[in-house]
Amino acid sequence: MTQMWFGDDVMAVTPVLAGPCTVTQVKSKAKDGYEALQLAYGERKAKNIKKPQLGHYKLADVKPAHVKEFRIEDASGFKIGDVITVETFAAGDKISVTGTSKGRGFQGVVKRYHFHGFRATHGNKDQERMGGSVGPKGPAHVFKGTRMGGRMGGERVTVTNLEVMAIDAAKNIIFVKGAVPGAIDGLIMISGAGELKVNLKKSASVKPEEIKVEEEIKADNEVKEAKEVKEVKIVDNEVKETKIEEVKTKENNTAATAEVKS
């Protein structure tokens, strides 16, 4: 997690690298019984993907590391190969985040269920964190659901009503207010209400060096054009001057001939 300033307020946010996700399958109610989109994320080597899956992903021209399915109300407006980026979200959107919580291993009842524990004095010994009785003697078995020590964490958890604080479209990062379930580098699914927009990512960004080179080339072309225009103007002036001189010489010659005749 990190912090971001919004005016005079500082917010704790979680930066999430989200997408781009490519649509690898569109499921319809007529064919599959429900409406859904199958999204692919990440990339891995083709040798690590089974051949049937490779043929399935070939239509979208991807070799994904993760594939998940999202149910939507109407999938008719989407096709295989559509790309979903972080730009489909906006600051202020309410979202739900689903992930796998951190695994804590085998834990006791105090940490797992927040039991109070026993007294440390007045006849008690080594009983501070014990679970205590698990039921009466009559049924002769432990009821299902009794809170006892056991494996903690590593479960599918959904946190609702989280807020998108900012979007970094260049780096495909969503800044989510608060914490999200799971460990660092864990896989999560983000969903929200509203219109799902696809293919919003602009063309590949041009490097600053390339922009500078293009600007220099444009500047050189402009200078060359300016020089050519000046040369043309100068040539035109010379042509006009020569024509004026020729006209003057002709006039002088006609005047001289007139004097000679007179």
Coordinates of N, CA, C and O in Angstrom, one line a residue, residues 72-168:
I72 N -22.1 -11.1 -17.0 CA -22.6 -9.8 -17.3 C -24.1 -9.9 -17.8 O -24.5 -11.1 -18.1
E73 N -24.8 -8.8 -17.9 CA -26.2 -8.9 -18.3 C -26.4 -9.2 -19.8 O -27.2 -9.9 -20.2
D74 N -25.5 -8.5 -20.6 CA -25.7 -8.6 -22.0 C -24.3 -8.7 -22.7 O -23.5 -7.7 -22.6
A75 N -23.9 -9.8 -23.3 CA -22.6 -10.0 -23.9 C -22.7 -9.9 -25.4 O -21.7 -10.2 -26.1
S76 N -23.8 -9.4 -26.0 CA -23.9 -9.4 -27.4 C -23.1 -8.4 -28.1 O -22.8 -8.5 -29.3
G77 N -22.7 -7.3 -27.3 CA -21.9 -6.2 -27.9 C -20.4 -6.5 -27.9 O -19.7 -5.5 -28.3
F78 N -20.0 -7.6 -27.5 CA -18.6 -7.9 -27.4 C -18.2 -9.0 -28.4 O -19.0 -9.8 -28.8
K79 N -16.9 -9.1 -28.7 CA -16.4 -10.1 -29.6 C -15.0 -10.5 -29.1 O -14.3 -9.9 -28.3
I80 N -14.6 -11.7 -29.6 CA -13.2 -12.2 -29.3 C -12.2 -11.3 -29.8 O -12.2 -10.8 -30.9
G81 N -11.2 -10.9 -28.9 CA -10.1 -10.0 -29.3 C -10.3 -8.6 -28.7 O -9.3 -7.8 -28.7
D82 N -11.5 -8.3 -28.2 CA -11.7 -7.0 -27.5 C -10.7 -6.9 -26.3 O -10.5 -7.9 -25.6
V83 N -10.2 -5.7 -26.1 CA -9.3 -5.4 -25.0 C -9.9 -4.5 -24.0 O -10.4 -3.4 -24.3
I84 N -9.8 -4.9 -22.7 CA -10.4 -4.1 -21.6 C -9.2 -3.5 -20.8 O -8.3 -4.3 -20.4
T85 N -9.1 -2.2 -20.6 CA -8.0 -1.6 -19.9 C -8.6 -0.9 -18.7 O -9.8 -0.9 -18.4
V86 N -7.7 -0.3 -17.9 CA -8.1 0.5 -16.7 C -9.0 1.7 -17.0 O -9.6 2.2 -16.2
E87 N -8.9 2.1 -18.3 CA -9.7 3.3 -18.7 C -11.2 3.1 -18.7 O -12.0 4.0 -18.8
T88 N -11.6 1.8 -18.5 CA -13.1 1.6 -18.4 C -13.6 2.0 -17.0 O -14.8 2.2 -16.8
F89 N -12.6 2.2 -16.0 CA -13.0 2.7 -14.7 C -12.6 4.2 -14.7 O -11.9 4.8 -15.5
A90 N -13.2 4.9 -13.7 CA -12.9 6.3 -13.5 C -12.8 6.6 -12.0 O -13.4 5.8 -11.2
A91 N -12.2 7.7 -11.6 CA -12.0 8.0 -10.2 C -13.4 8.3 -9.6 O -14.3 9.0 -10.2
G92 N -13.7 7.7 -8.5 CA -15.0 7.8 -7.8 C -15.9 6.6 -8.0 O -16.9 6.5 -7.3
D93 N -15.5 5.7 -8.9 CA -16.3 4.5 -9.1 C -16.3 3.6 -7.8 O -15.3 3.4 -7.2
K94 N -17.4 2.9 -7.6 CA -17.5 1.9 -6.5 C -17.3 0.6 -7.1 O -18.0 0.2 -8.1
I95 N -16.4 -0.2 -6.5 CA -16.1 -1.5 -7.1 C -16.1 -2.6 -6.0 O -16.1 -2.3 -4.8
S96 N -16.1 -3.8 -6.4 CA -15.9 -5.0 -5.5 C -14.7 -5.7 -5.9 O -14.4 -5.9 -7.1
V97 N -13.9 -6.1 -5.0 CA -12.6 -6.8 -5.2 C -12.7 -8.2 -4.6 O -12.9 -8.4 -3.4
T98 N -12.4 -9.2 -5.4 CA -12.4 -10.6 -5.0 C -11.0 -11.2 -5.1 O -10.4 -11.0 -6.2
G99 N -10.6 -11.8 -4.1 CA -9.2 -12.4 -4.1 C -9.1 -13.5 -3.1 O -10.1 -13.8 -2.3
T100 N -7.9 -14.1 -3.0 CA -7.6 -15.2 -2.0 C -6.9 -14.5 -0.8 O -5.8 -14.0 -1.0
S101 N -7.5 -14.7 0.4 CA -6.8 -14.0 1.5 C -5.5 -14.7 1.9 O -5.2 -15.8 1.4
K102 N -4.7 -14.0 2.6 CA -3.4 -14.5 3.0 C -3.6 -15.8 3.9 O -4.4 -15.8 4.8
G103 N -2.7 -16.8 3.6 CA -2.8 -18.0 4.4 C -2.0 -17.9 5.7 O -0.9 -17.4 5.7
R104 N -2.7 -18.2 6.8 CA -2.1 -18.1 8.2 C -1.6 -19.4 8.8 O -1.0 -19.4 9.9
G105 N -1.9 -20.5 8.1 CA -1.5 -21.8 8.6 C -2.5 -22.2 9.7 O -3.6 -21.7 9.9
F106 N -2.1 -23.2 10.6 CA -2.9 -23.7 11.7 C -2.8 -22.7 12.8 O -1.7 -22.4 13.4
Q107 N -4.0 -22.2 13.2 CA -4.0 -21.2 14.3 C -5.0 -21.6 15.4 O -5.9 -22.4 15.1
G108 N -4.8 -21.1 16.6 CA -5.6 -21.4 17.7 C -6.9 -20.5 17.7 O -7.1 -19.7 16.9
V109 N -7.7 -20.8 18.7 CA -9.0 -20.1 18.8 C -8.9 -18.6 19.1 O -9.8 -17.8 18.7
V110 N -7.8 -18.2 19.8 CA -7.7 -16.8 20.1 C -7.4 -16.0 18.9 O -8.0 -14.9 18.7
K111 N -6.5 -16.4 18.0 CA -6.2 -15.7 16.8 C -7.3 -15.9 15.7 O -7.7 -15.0 15.0
R112 N -7.8 -17.1 15.7 CA -8.8 -17.5 14.6 C -10.1 -16.9 14.8 O -10.8 -16.4 13.9
Y113 N -10.6 -17.0 16.1 CA -12.0 -16.6 16.4 C -12.0 -15.5 17.5 O -13.1 -15.2 18.0
H114 N -10.9 -15.0 17.9 CA -10.8 -13.9 18.9 C -11.4 -14.2 20.2 O -12.1 -13.4 20.9
F115 N -11.1 -15.5 20.7 CA -11.5 -15.9 22.0 C -10.8 -15.0 23.0 O -9.6 -14.6 22.8
H116 N -11.4 -14.8 24.2 CA -10.8 -14.0 25.2 C -9.7 -14.7 26.0 O -8.7 -14.1 26.4
G117 N -9.8 -16.0 26.1 CA -8.8 -16.7 26.9 C -9.2 -16.8 28.4 O -10.2 -16.2 28.8
F118 N -8.4 -17.6 29.2 CA -8.7 -17.8 30.6 C -7.9 -16.9 31.4 O -6.9 -16.2 30.9
R119 N -8.2 -16.9 32.7 CA -7.4 -16.1 33.7 C -6.0 -16.8 33.8 O -5.9 -18.0 33.7
A120 N -5.0 -15.9 34.1 CA -3.7 -16.4 34.3 C -3.4 -16.8 35.8 O -2.3 -17.3 36.1
T121 N -4.4 -16.5 36.7 CA -4.2 -16.7 38.1 C -5.3 -17.5 38.7 O -6.2 -18.0 38.0
H122 N -5.4 -17.6 40.1 CA -6.5 -18.3 40.8 C -6.7 -19.7 40.4 O -7.8 -20.1 40.0
G123 N -5.6 -20.5 40.4 CA -5.7 -21.9 40.2 C -5.5 -22.3 38.7 O -5.5 -23.5 38.4
N124 N -5.5 -21.4 37.8 CA -5.3 -21.8 36.4 C -3.9 -21.9 36.0 O -3.0 -21.1 36.5
K125 N -3.6 -22.9 35.2 CA -2.2 -23.1 34.8 C -2.2 -23.6 33.3 O -2.8 -24.5 33.0
D126 N -1.5 -22.8 32.5 CA -1.3 -23.1 31.1 C -2.7 -23.3 30.4 O -2.9 -24.1 29.5
Q127 N -3.6 -22.4 30.8 CA -5.0 -22.4 30.2 C -5.3 -21.1 29.5 O -6.5 -21.0 29.0
E128 N -4.4 -20.2 29.4 CA -4.7 -18.9 28.9 C -5.3 -18.9 27.5 O -6.2 -18.1 27.2
R129 N -4.8 -19.7 26.6 CA -5.2 -19.7 25.2 C -5.9 -21.0 24.8 O -6.0 -21.3 23.6
M130 N -6.4 -21.8 25.7 CA -7.1 -23.0 25.4 C -8.5 -22.8 24.9 O -9.1 -21.8 25.2
G131 N -9.0 -23.8 24.1 CA -10.3 -23.6 23.5 C -11.4 -23.9 24.5 O -12.6 -23.5 24.3
G132 N -11.2 -24.6 25.5 CA -12.2 -25.0 26.5 C -13.1 -26.1 26.0 O -12.7 -26.9 25.1
S133 N -14.3 -26.2 26.6 CA -15.2 -27.3 26.3 C -15.7 -27.2 24.9 O -15.9 -26.0 24.4
V134 N -16.0 -28.3 24.2 CA -16.5 -28.3 22.9 C -17.9 -28.9 22.8 O -18.4 -29.1 21.7
G135 N -18.5 -29.1 24.0 CA -19.9 -29.5 23.9 C -20.2 -30.5 25.1 O -19.3 -30.9 25.8
P136 N -21.5 -30.8 25.2 CA -21.9 -31.7 26.3 C -21.6 -33.1 26.1 O -21.2 -33.5 25.0
K137 N -21.7 -34.0 27.1 CA -21.3 -35.4 27.0 C -22.4 -36.2 26.4 O -22.1 -37.3 25.8
G138 N -23.6 -35.8 26.5 CA -24.8 -36.6 26.0 C -24.7 -37.0 24.6 O -24.8 -38.2 24.2
P139 N -24.6 -36.0 23.6 CA -24.6 -36.4 22.2 C -23.4 -37.3 21.8 O -23.5 -38.0 20.8
A140 N -22.4 -37.2 22.6 CA -21.2 -38.1 22.3 C -20.5 -37.8 21.0 O -19.8 -38.6 20.5
H141 N -20.7 -36.5 20.5 CA -19.9 -36.1 19.3 C -19.8 -34.6 19.3 O -20.6 -33.9 20.0
V142 N -18.9 -34.1 18.5 CA -18.7 -32.6 18.4 C -19.6 -32.1 17.3 O -19.6 -32.7 16.2
F143 N -20.4 -31.1 17.5 CA -21.3 -30.6 16.5 C -20.5 -29.9 15.4 O -19.5 -29.3 15.6
K144 N -21.0 -30.0 14.2 CA -20.4 -29.3 13.0 C -20.5 -27.8 13.2 O -21.5 -27.3 13.7
G145 N -19.4 -27.1 12.9 CA -19.4 -25.7 13.0 C -18.9 -25.2 14.3 O -18.8 -24.0 14.5
T146 N -18.5 -26.1 15.2 CA -18.0 -25.7 16.5 C -16.6 -24.9 16.3 O -15.8 -25.4 15.5
R147 N -16.5 -23.8 17.0 CA -15.3 -23.0 16.7 C -14.1 -23.7 17.5 O -14.1 -23.7 18.7
M148 N -13.1 -24.1 16.7 CA -11.9 -24.8 17.3 C -10.7 -24.3 16.5 O -10.8 -23.6 15.5
G149 N -9.6 -24.7 16.9 CA -8.3 -24.4 16.2 C -8.3 -25.1 14.8 O -8.9 -26.1 14.6
G150 N -7.6 -24.5 13.9 CA -7.6 -25.1 12.5 C -6.9 -24.2 11.5 O -6.3 -23.1 11.9
R151 N -7.0 -24.6 10.3 CA -6.4 -23.8 9.2 C -7.1 -22.4 9.1 O -8.3 -22.4 9.0
M152 N -6.3 -21.4 8.9 CA -6.8 -20.0 8.9 C -6.3 -19.4 7.6 O -5.2 -19.5 7.2
G153 N -7.2 -18.6 6.9 CA -6.8 -17.9 5.7 C -6.8 -18.8 4.5 O -7.3 -19.9 4.5
G154 N -6.3 -18.2 3.4 CA -6.3 -18.9 2.1 C -7.7 -19.2 1.6 O -7.9 -20.2 0.9
E155 N -8.7 -18.3 1.8 CA -10.0 -18.4 1.4 C -10.4 -17.3 0.4 O -9.8 -16.3 0.4
R156 N -11.4 -17.6 -0.4 CA -11.9 -16.6 -1.4 C -12.7 -15.6 -0.6 O -13.7 -15.9 0.1
V157 N -12.3 -14.3 -0.7 CA -12.9 -13.2 0.0 C -13.3 -12.1 -1.0 O -12.5 -11.8 -1.9
T158 N -14.4 -11.5 -0.8 CA -14.9 -10.4 -1.6 C -15.1 -9.2 -0.7 O -15.9 -9.3 0.3
V159 N -14.4 -8.1 -1.0 CA -14.6 -6.8 -0.3 C -15.4 -5.9 -1.2 O -15.0 -5.6 -2.3
T160 N -16.5 -5.4 -0.7 CA -17.4 -4.6 -1.5 C -17.3 -3.1 -1.1 O -16.7 -2.8 -0.1
N161 N -17.8 -2.3 -1.9 CA -17.9 -0.8 -1.7 C -16.6 -0.1 -1.5 O -16.4 0.8 -0.8
L162 N -15.6 -0.6 -2.3 CA -14.3 0.1 -2.3 C -14.4 1.2 -3.4 O -15.2 1.1 -4.3
E163 N -13.5 2.1 -3.3 CA -13.6 3.3 -4.2 C -12.3 3.4 -5.0 O -11.2 3.3 -4.5
V164 N -12.5 3.8 -6.3 CA -11.3 4.0 -7.1 C -10.9 5.5 -6.9 O -11.7 6.4 -7.1
M165 N -9.7 5.7 -6.5 CA -9.2 7.0 -6.2 C -8.5 7.7 -7.4 O -8.6 8.9 -7.6
A166 N -7.8 6.9 -8.2 CA -7.1 7.5 -9.3 C -6.8 6.4 -10.3 O -6.8 5.2 -10.0
I167 N -6.6 6.8 -11.6 CA -6.2 5.9 -12.7 C -5.0 6.3 -13.3 O -4.8 7.5 -13.6
D168 N -4.0 5.4 -13.6 CA -2.8 5.7 -14.3 C -2.9 4.8 -15.6 O -2.5 3.7 -15.6

